[in-house]
XYZ file of C-alpha atoms in Angstrom:
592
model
C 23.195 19.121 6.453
C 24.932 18.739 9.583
C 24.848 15.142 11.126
C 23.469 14.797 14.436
C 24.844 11.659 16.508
C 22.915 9.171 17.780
C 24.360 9.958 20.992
C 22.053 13.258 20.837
C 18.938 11.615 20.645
C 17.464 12.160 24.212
C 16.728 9.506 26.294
C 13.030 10.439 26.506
C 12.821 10.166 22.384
C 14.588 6.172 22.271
C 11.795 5.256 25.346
C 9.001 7.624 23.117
C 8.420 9.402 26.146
C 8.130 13.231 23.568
C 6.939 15.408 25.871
C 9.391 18.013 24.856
C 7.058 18.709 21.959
C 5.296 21.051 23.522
C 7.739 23.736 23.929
C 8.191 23.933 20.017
C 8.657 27.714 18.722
C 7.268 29.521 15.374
C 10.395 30.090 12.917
C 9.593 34.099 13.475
C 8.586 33.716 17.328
C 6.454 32.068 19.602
C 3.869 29.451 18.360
C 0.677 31.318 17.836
C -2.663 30.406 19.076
C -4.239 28.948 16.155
C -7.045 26.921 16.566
C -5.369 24.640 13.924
C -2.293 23.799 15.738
C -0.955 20.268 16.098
C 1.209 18.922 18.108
C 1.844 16.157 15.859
C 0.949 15.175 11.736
C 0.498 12.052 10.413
C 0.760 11.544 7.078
C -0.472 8.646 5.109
C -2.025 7.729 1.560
C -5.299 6.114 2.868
C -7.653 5.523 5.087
C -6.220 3.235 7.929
C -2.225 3.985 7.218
C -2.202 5.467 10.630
C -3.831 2.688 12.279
C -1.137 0.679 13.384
C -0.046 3.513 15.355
C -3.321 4.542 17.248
C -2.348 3.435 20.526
C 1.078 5.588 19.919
C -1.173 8.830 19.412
C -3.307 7.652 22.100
C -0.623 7.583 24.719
C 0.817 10.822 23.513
C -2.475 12.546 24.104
C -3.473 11.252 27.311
C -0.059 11.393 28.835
C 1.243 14.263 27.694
C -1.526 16.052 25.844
C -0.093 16.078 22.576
C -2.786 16.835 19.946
C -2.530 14.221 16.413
C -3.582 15.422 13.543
C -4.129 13.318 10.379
C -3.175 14.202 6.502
C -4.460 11.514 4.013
C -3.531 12.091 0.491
C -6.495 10.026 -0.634
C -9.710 8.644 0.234
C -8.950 4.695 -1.079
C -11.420 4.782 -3.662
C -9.058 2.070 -5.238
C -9.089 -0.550 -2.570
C -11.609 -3.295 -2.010
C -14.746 -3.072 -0.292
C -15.920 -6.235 2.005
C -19.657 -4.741 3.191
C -21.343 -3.230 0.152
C -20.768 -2.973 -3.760
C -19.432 0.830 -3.531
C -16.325 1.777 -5.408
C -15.058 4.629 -6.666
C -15.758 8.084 -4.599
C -19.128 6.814 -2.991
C -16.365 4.193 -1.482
C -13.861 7.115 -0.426
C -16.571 8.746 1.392
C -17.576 5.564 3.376
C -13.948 4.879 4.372
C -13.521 8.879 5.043
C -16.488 8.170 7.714
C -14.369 5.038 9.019
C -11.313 6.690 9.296
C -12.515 9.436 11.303
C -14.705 7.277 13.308
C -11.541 5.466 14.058
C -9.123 8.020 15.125
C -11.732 9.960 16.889
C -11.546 7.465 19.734
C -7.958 7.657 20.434
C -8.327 11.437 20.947
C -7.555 12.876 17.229
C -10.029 15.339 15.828
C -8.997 16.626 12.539
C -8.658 14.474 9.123
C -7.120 16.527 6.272
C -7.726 15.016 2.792
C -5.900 16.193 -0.317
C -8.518 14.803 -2.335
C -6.156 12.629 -4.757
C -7.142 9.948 -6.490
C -6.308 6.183 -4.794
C -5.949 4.284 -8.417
C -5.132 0.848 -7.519
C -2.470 -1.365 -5.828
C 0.843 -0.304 -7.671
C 4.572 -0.516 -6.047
C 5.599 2.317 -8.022
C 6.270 5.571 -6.600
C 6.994 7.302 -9.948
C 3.258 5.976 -11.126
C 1.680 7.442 -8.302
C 3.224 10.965 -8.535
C 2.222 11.323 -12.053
C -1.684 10.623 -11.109
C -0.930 12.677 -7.889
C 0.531 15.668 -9.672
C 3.349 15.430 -7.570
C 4.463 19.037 -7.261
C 0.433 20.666 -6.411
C 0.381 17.606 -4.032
C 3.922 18.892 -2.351
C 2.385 22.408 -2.071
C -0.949 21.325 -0.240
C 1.608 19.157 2.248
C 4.063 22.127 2.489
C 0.664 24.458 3.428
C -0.479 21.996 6.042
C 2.804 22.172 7.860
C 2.379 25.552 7.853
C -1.170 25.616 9.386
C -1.122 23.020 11.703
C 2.716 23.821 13.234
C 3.387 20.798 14.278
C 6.169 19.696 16.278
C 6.435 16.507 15.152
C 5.898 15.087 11.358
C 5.033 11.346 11.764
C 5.336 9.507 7.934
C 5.416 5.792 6.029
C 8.071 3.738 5.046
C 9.343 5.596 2.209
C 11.294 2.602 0.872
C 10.293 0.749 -2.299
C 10.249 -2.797 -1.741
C 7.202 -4.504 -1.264
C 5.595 -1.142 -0.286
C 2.236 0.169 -2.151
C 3.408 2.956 -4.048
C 1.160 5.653 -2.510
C 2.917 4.921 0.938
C 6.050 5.419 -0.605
C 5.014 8.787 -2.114
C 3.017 10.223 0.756
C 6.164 9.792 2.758
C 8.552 11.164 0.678
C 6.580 14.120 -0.017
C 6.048 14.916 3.495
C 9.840 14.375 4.243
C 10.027 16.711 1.558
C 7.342 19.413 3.255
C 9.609 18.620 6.632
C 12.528 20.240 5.109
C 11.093 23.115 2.658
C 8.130 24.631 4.870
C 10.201 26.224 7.047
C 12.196 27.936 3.617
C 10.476 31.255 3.105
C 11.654 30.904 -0.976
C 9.596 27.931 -0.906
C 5.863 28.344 -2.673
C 6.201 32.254 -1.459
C 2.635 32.827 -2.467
C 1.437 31.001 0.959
C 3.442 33.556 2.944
C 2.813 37.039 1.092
C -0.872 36.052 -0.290
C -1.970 33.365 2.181
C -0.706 35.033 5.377
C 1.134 31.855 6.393
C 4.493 32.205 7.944
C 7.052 29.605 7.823
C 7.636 26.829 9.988
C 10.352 24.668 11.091
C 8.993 21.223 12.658
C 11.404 19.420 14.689
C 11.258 16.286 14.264
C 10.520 13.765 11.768
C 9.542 10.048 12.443
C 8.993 7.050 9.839
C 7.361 4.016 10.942
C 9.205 0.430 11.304
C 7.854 -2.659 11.005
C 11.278 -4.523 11.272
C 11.155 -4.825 14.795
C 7.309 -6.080 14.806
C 8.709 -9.643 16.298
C 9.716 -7.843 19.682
C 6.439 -8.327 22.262
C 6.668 -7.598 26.112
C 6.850 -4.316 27.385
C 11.382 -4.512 27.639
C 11.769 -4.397 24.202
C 10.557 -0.583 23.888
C 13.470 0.249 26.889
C 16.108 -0.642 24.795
C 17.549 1.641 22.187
C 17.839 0.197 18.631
C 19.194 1.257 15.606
C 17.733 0.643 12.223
C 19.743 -2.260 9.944
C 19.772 -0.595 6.913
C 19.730 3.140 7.697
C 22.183 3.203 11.191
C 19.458 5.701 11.932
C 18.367 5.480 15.677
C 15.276 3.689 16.163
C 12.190 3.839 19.505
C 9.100 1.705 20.598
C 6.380 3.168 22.236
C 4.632 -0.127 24.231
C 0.873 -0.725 23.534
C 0.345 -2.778 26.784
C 0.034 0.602 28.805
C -3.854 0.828 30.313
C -5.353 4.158 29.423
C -7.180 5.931 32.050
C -9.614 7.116 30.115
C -10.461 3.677 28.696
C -9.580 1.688 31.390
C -7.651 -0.688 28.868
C -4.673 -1.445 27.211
C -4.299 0.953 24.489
C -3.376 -2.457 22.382
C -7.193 -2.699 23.313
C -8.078 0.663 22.120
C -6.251 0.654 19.181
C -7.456 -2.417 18.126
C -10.904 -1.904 18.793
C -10.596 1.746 16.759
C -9.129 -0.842 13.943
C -11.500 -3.001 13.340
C -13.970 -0.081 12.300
C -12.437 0.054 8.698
C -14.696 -2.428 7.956
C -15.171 -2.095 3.746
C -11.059 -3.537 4.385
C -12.447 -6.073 6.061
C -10.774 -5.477 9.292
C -13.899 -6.427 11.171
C -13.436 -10.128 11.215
C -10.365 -9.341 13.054
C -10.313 -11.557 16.552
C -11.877 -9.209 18.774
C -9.367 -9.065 21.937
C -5.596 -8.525 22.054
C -3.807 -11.284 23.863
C -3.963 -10.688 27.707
C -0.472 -11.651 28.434
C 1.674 -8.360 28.479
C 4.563 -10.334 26.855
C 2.289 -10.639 23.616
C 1.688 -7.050 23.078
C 3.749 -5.520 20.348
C 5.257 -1.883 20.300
C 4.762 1.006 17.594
C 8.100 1.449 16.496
C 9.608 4.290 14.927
C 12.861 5.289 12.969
C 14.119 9.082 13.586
C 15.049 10.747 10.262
C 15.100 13.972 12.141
C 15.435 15.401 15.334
C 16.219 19.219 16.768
C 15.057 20.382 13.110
C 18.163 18.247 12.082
C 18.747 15.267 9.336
C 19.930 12.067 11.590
C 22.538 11.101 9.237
C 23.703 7.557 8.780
C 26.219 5.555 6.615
C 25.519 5.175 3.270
C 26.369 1.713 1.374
C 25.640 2.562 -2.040
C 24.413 -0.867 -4.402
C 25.269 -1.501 -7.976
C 22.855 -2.876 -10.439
C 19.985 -1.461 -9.547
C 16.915 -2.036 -11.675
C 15.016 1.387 -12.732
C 12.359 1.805 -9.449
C 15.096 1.223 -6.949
C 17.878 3.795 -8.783
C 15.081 6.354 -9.069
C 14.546 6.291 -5.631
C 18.461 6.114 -5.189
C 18.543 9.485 -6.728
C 15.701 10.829 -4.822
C 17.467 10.130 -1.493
C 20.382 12.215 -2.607
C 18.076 14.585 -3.900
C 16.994 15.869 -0.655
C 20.655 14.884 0.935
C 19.279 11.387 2.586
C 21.068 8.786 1.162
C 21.045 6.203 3.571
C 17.735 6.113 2.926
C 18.660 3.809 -0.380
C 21.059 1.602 1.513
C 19.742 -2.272 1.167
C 16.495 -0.532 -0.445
C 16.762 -3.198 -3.747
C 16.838 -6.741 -2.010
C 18.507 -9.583 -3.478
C 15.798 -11.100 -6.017
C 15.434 -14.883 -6.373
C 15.484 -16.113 -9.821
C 12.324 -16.390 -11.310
C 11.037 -19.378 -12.358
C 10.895 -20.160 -16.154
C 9.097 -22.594 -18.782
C 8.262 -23.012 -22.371
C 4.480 -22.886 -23.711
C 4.173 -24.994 -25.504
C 1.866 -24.736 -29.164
C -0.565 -27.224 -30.083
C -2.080 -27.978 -33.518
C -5.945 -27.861 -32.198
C -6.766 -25.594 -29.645
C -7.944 -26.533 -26.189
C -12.312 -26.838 -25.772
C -12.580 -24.562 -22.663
C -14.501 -26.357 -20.850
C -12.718 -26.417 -17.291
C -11.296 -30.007 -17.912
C -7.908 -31.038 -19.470
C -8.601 -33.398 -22.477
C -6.098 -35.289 -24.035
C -3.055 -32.862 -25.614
C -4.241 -29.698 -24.905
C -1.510 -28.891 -22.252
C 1.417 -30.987 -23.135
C 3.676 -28.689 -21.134
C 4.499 -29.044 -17.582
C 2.798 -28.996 -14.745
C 3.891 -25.006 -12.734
C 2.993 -25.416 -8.572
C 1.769 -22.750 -7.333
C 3.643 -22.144 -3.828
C 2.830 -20.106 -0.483
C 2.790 -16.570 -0.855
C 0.930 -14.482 1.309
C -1.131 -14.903 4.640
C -2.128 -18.260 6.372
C 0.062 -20.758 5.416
C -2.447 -24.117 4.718
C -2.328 -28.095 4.506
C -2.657 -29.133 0.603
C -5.828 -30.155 1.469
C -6.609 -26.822 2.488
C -5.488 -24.874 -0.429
C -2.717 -25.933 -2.926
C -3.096 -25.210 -7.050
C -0.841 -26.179 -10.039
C -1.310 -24.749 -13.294
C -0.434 -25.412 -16.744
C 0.276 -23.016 -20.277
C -0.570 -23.737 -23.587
C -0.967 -22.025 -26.933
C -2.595 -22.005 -30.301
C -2.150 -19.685 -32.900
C -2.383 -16.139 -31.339
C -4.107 -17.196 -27.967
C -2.880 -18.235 -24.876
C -4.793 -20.655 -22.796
C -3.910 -21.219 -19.145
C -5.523 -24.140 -16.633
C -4.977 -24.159 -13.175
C -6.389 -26.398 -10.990
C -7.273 -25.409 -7.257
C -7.698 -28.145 -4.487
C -9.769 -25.820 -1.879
C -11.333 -27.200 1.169
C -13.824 -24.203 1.783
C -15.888 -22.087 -0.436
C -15.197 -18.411 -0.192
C -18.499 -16.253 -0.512
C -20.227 -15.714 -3.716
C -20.020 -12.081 -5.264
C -22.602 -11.434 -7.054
C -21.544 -11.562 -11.141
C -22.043 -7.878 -11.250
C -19.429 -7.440 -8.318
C -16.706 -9.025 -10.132
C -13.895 -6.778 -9.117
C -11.322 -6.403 -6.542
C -11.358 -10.221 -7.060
C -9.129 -11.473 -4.237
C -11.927 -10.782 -1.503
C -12.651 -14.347 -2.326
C -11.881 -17.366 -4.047
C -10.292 -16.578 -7.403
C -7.574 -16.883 -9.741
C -5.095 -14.256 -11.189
C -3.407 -14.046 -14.139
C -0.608 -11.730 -14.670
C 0.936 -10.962 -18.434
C 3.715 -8.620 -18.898
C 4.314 -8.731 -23.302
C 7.640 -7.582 -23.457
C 9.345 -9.003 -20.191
C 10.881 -5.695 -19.578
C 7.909 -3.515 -16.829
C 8.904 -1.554 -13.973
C 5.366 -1.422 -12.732
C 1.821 -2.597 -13.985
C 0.615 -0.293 -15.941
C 2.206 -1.639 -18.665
C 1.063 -5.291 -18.103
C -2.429 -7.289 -18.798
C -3.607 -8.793 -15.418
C -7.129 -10.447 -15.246
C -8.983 -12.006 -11.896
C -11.255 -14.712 -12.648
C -14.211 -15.540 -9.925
C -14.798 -19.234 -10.486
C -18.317 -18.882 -8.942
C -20.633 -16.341 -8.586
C -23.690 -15.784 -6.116
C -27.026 -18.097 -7.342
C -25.342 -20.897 -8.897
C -23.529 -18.061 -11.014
C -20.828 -19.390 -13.344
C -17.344 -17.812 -13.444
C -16.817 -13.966 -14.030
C -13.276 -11.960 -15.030
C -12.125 -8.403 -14.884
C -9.177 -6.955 -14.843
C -6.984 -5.308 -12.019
C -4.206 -2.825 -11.607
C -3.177 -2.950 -15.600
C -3.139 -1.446 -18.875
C -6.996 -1.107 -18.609
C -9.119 -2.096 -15.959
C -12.458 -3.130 -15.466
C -14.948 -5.428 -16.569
C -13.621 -7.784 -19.135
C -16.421 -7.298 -21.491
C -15.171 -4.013 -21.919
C -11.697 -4.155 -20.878
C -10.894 -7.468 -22.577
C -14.105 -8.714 -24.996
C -11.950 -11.543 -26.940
C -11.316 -13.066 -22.834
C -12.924 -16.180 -22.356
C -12.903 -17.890 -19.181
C -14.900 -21.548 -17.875
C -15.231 -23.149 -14.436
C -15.706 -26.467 -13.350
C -16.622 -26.286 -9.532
C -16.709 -29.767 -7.499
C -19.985 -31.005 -6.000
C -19.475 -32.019 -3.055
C -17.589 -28.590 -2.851
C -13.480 -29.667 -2.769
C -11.721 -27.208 -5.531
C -12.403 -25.916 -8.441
C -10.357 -25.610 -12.287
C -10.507 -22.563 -14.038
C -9.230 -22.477 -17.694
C -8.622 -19.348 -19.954
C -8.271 -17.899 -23.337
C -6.344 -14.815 -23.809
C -5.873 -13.644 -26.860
C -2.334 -11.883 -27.479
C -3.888 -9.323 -29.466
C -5.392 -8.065 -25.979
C -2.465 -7.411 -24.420
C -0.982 -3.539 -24.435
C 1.444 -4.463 -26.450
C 3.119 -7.300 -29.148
C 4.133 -10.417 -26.890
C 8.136 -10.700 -27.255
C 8.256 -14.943 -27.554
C 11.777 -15.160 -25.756
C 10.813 -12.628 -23.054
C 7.023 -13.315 -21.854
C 6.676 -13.069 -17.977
C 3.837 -14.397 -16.287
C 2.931 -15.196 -12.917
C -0.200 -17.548 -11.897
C -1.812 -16.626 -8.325
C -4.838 -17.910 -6.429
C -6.902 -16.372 -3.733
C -7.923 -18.386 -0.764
C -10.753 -17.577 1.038
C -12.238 -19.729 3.795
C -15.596 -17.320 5.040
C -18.367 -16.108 3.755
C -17.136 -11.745 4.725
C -14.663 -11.376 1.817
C -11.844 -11.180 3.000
C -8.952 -13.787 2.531
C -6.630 -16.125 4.056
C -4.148 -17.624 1.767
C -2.340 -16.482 -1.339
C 0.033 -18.920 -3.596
C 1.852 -17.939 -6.990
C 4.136 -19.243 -9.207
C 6.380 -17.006 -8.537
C 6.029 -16.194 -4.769
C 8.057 -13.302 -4.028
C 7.706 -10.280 -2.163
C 4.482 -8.277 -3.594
C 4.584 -11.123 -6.390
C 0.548 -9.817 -8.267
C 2.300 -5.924 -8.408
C 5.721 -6.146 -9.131
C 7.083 -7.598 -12.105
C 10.649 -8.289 -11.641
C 9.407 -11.281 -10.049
C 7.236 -12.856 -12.270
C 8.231 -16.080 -14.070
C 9.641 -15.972 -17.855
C 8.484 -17.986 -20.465
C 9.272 -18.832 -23.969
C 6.340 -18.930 -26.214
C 7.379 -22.195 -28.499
C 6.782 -21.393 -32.309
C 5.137 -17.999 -31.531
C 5.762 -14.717 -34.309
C 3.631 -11.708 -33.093
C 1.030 -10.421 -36.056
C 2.976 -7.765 -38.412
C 2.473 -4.149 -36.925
C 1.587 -4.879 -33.415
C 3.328 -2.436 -31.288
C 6.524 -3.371 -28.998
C 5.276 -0.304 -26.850
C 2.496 -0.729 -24.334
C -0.142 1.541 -25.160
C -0.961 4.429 -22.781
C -1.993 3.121 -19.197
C -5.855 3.646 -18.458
C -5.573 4.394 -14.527
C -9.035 5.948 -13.369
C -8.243 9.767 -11.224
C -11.209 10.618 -10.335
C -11.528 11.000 -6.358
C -14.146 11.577 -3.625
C -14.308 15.344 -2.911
C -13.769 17.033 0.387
C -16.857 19.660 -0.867
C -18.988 16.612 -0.804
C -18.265 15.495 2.500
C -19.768 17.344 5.809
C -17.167 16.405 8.024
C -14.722 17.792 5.669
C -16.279 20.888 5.224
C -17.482 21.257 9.676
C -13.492 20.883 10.190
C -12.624 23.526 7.645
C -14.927 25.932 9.311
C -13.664 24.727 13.170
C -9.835 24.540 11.961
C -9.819 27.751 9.297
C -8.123 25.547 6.987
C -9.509 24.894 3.434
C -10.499 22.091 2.191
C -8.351 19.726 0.797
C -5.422 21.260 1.976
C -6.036 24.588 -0.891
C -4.997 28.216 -0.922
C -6.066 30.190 2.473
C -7.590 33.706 1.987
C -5.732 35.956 4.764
């Protein structure tokens, strides 16, 4: 494809002033008067993706009367849930009814929902297109284009580092749907049976959070370029007052935000900052412009590990390879340690006694969030093993109790107070699925004692069924100032034979200081980027003395990753747009 030059990019597009948009023609002609036109599509994987650009759609709308539309692959059945003990599609539904509560007030009417399942929180792309059936989900995105005409295709970060794996794929399949939907050869059945016709958007946009540091409203006047890509890069300013609202769209926006309340976005401070030199901008890199790649260097990287050279190969795929450039960062080395064995294995009791963990002590650093005081929240933790079970003890010094979930809620664990532990057998996994990872609640609601499932692994859910030979105990101060939590695994449960000179583990905690589950502060062992989803980070052991059982297999066993999804059929919204917008639900065939 033909490079564009930054120099092209308009003036207008680096201070997100787009109202050139609205002159956008059909591929055969004019742009016909279809009630399901958009000016503009968002795509994103879940409820809320497009939430940290609300005040951008706002301000298009109100300024320039560009209509947003919104295509969310899934309904986050897979995420956590802060007011109520739904999961699964009754959850997808109540976050459907969030997002489109949300959106609505910044001026955006439709939701489209491809109905795919939300599985858990992976980093792997590859992962989520096999659940997503990657090529039906391409075709729904490629028939939305095509329905909704939109000038503009706004998507993710399609990069893989620290970057949940559904963002990753809902962005490259609709940079994927930018370039195909206007290809008559591509899915032909939407033209000749469908009645579609093709379409050409102009523009594509990926948001950019690597400018988020940049407050005031002179930061958005200035044009940037992207670090990695070259690519050209806009802000649009959130400290603009709306008419309509008679605030800041920062205002708006965040208001609109804190209605995805099962992600606990509620207990979010209430007001934006007054000063104007404290809002932030949406910012935006332009992979696209007059129907056009924006082409940048490209600074190819050696020794790539296998998630970072697949996506390497996608970018040249569909001719963007500066897309890859800088996409593996330069990993840290893990941390490492031997467990040691011991003749008589640990009582677990929630206490150390004498020789049961003779190995060292691991500290469990800052990871995620708030940082805190030790006396606020600091943990060490320490390995042991005995015959074919591990056993792990970490100790917690917590100033404030997290709220009690009740034993039967014991999932999505790091909504409070709670421990992780993350086992990958063989050393050697590109993404979770292949790994054991348990979360252990040291308390529970009515004096409850301790409670475990597991997460984002091999096989998730409760541990009773997902895990029966776990055992876990708690030891919980009175007066309330930390808490130890102490574990037997047995190696058997793992999804595959534990490779002794390979073992990687990583130790987290959850830190939660209120009583509406959500958290504060995260520490690991191993601290790094996304360190409870990504492997390549976590710490490698040596299991001292250790032979794996005869006949236990060196390959995982098959992943257990729950697909089944809320429905659009079951939703009334859903099925009220489909009639107003003439296009099916879940983004399916059209009958001419």
């Amino acid at each position: 494809m033909r490079e564009v030059k930054r120099r092209t990019v308009s003036a207008a597009i680096a201070a997100g002033l787009i109202s050139s948009m609205t002159g956008t023609a059909h591929a055969g002609g004019r742009r016909p008067p279809d009630p399901a036109h958009h000016d503009v599509l968002f795509v994103g994987a879940h409820p809320d993706d497009e939430a940290m650009n609300l005040s951008t759609f706002g301000q298009w709308r109100e300024r320039y009367g560009l209509s947003t539309g919104i295509v969310t692959v899934t309904r986050g059945e897979g995420g956590g849930n802060a007011v109520g003990p739904e999961e699964g599609p009754a959850l997808g539904l109540i976050r459907e009814d969030e997002e489109r509560g949300a959106v609505a007030s910044v001026g955006v009417e439709n939701v489209f929902y491809l109905d795919k399942p939300d599985f858990w929180y992976t980093l792997s792309a590859p992962l989520t297109a096999r659940i997503w059936q990657e090529r039906d989900t391409l075709e729904r995105m490629v028939r939305l284009v095509r329905a909704t005409t939109p000038h503009t295709i706004v998507i993710m970060d399609p990069r893989p580092f620290n970057q949940h794996g559904g963002h990753q794929m809902a962005a490259r399949l609709a940079i994927e749907a930018f370039l195909l939907a206007g290809d008559p050869l591509t899915f032909p059945g939407q033209i000749t049976k469908e009645g579609l016709a093709p379409w050409r958007p102009q523009r594509l946009l990926a948001q950019n959070y690597g400018f988020g540091n940049l407050l005031g409203p002179e930061p958005a006047r200035v044009r940037r370029t992207d670090p990695a890509t070259g690519l050209p890069v806009f802000g649009v300013w959130s400290g603009v007052r709306s008419r309509e609202h008679r605030t800041t769209w920062a205002q708006v926006a965040l208001d609109a935000a804190r209605g995805y309340r099962t992600q606990g976005w509620a207990s979010w401070p209430p007001e934006v900052p007054q000063d104007p030199e404290q809002l932030r901008s949406d910012w935006f890199t332009v992979l696209a412009d007059n129907g056009r790649v924006v082409e940048g260097p490209v600074r190819p990287q050696s020794g790539l590990r296998p998630v970072y050279a697949e996506f390497r190969d996608w970018t040249r795929r569909v001719g963007m390879p500066w897309l890859a450039n800088a996409a593996q960062p330069d990993y840290p080395a893990a941390p490492s340690t031997t467990v040691p064995e011991v003749a008589v294995a640990p009582v677990l009791n929630g206490t150390e006694g004498e020789g049961e963990y003779p190995g060292p002590e691991l500290p469990l650093r800052f990871w995620q969030g708030q940082e805190a005081t030790a006396a606020d929240c600091s943990a060490t933790a320490k390995l042991s093993r005995h015959g074919d079970d591990l056993y792990v003890l970490v100790n917690v010094v917590d100033e404030k109790e997290g709220a009690a979930l009740e034993s039967g809620d014991a999932k999505r664990h790091w909504r409070t107070d709670s421990v992780e532990i993350a086992l990958d057998p063989r050393g050697t996994a590109d993404d979770t699925s292949v790994t054991f990872k348990t979360g252990i609640l040291p308390f529970t609601a009515g004096a409850g004692g301790p409670a475990t499932e597991r997460d984002a692994d091999n096989n998730q859910g409760p541990a009773k069924d997902t895990a029966p030979g776990l055992r876990v105990a708690s030891r919980v101060t009175d007066p309330y100032r930390g808490y130890t939590v102490e574990a037997k695994i047995p190696l058997g449960e793992l999804p595959a034979a534990a490779d002794p000179e390979r073992f990687a583990v990583n130790i987290l905690v959850y830190d939660s200081d209120t009583d509406d589950r959500t958290g504060q502060t995260r520490l690991a062992w191993s601290p790094y980027g996304s360190a409870q989803a990504d492997p390549y980070v976590w710490g490698t052991t040596r299991l001292e003395g250790y032979t794996p059982p005869p006949g236990r297999p060196a390959t995982p066993a098959e992943p257990n990753i729950p697909r089944e999804a809320a429905r659009s059929e079951d939703s009334p919204a859903s099925r009220a747009q489909a009639r107003r917008t003439g296009i099916p639900l879940a983004g399916g065939p059209r009958t001419p």
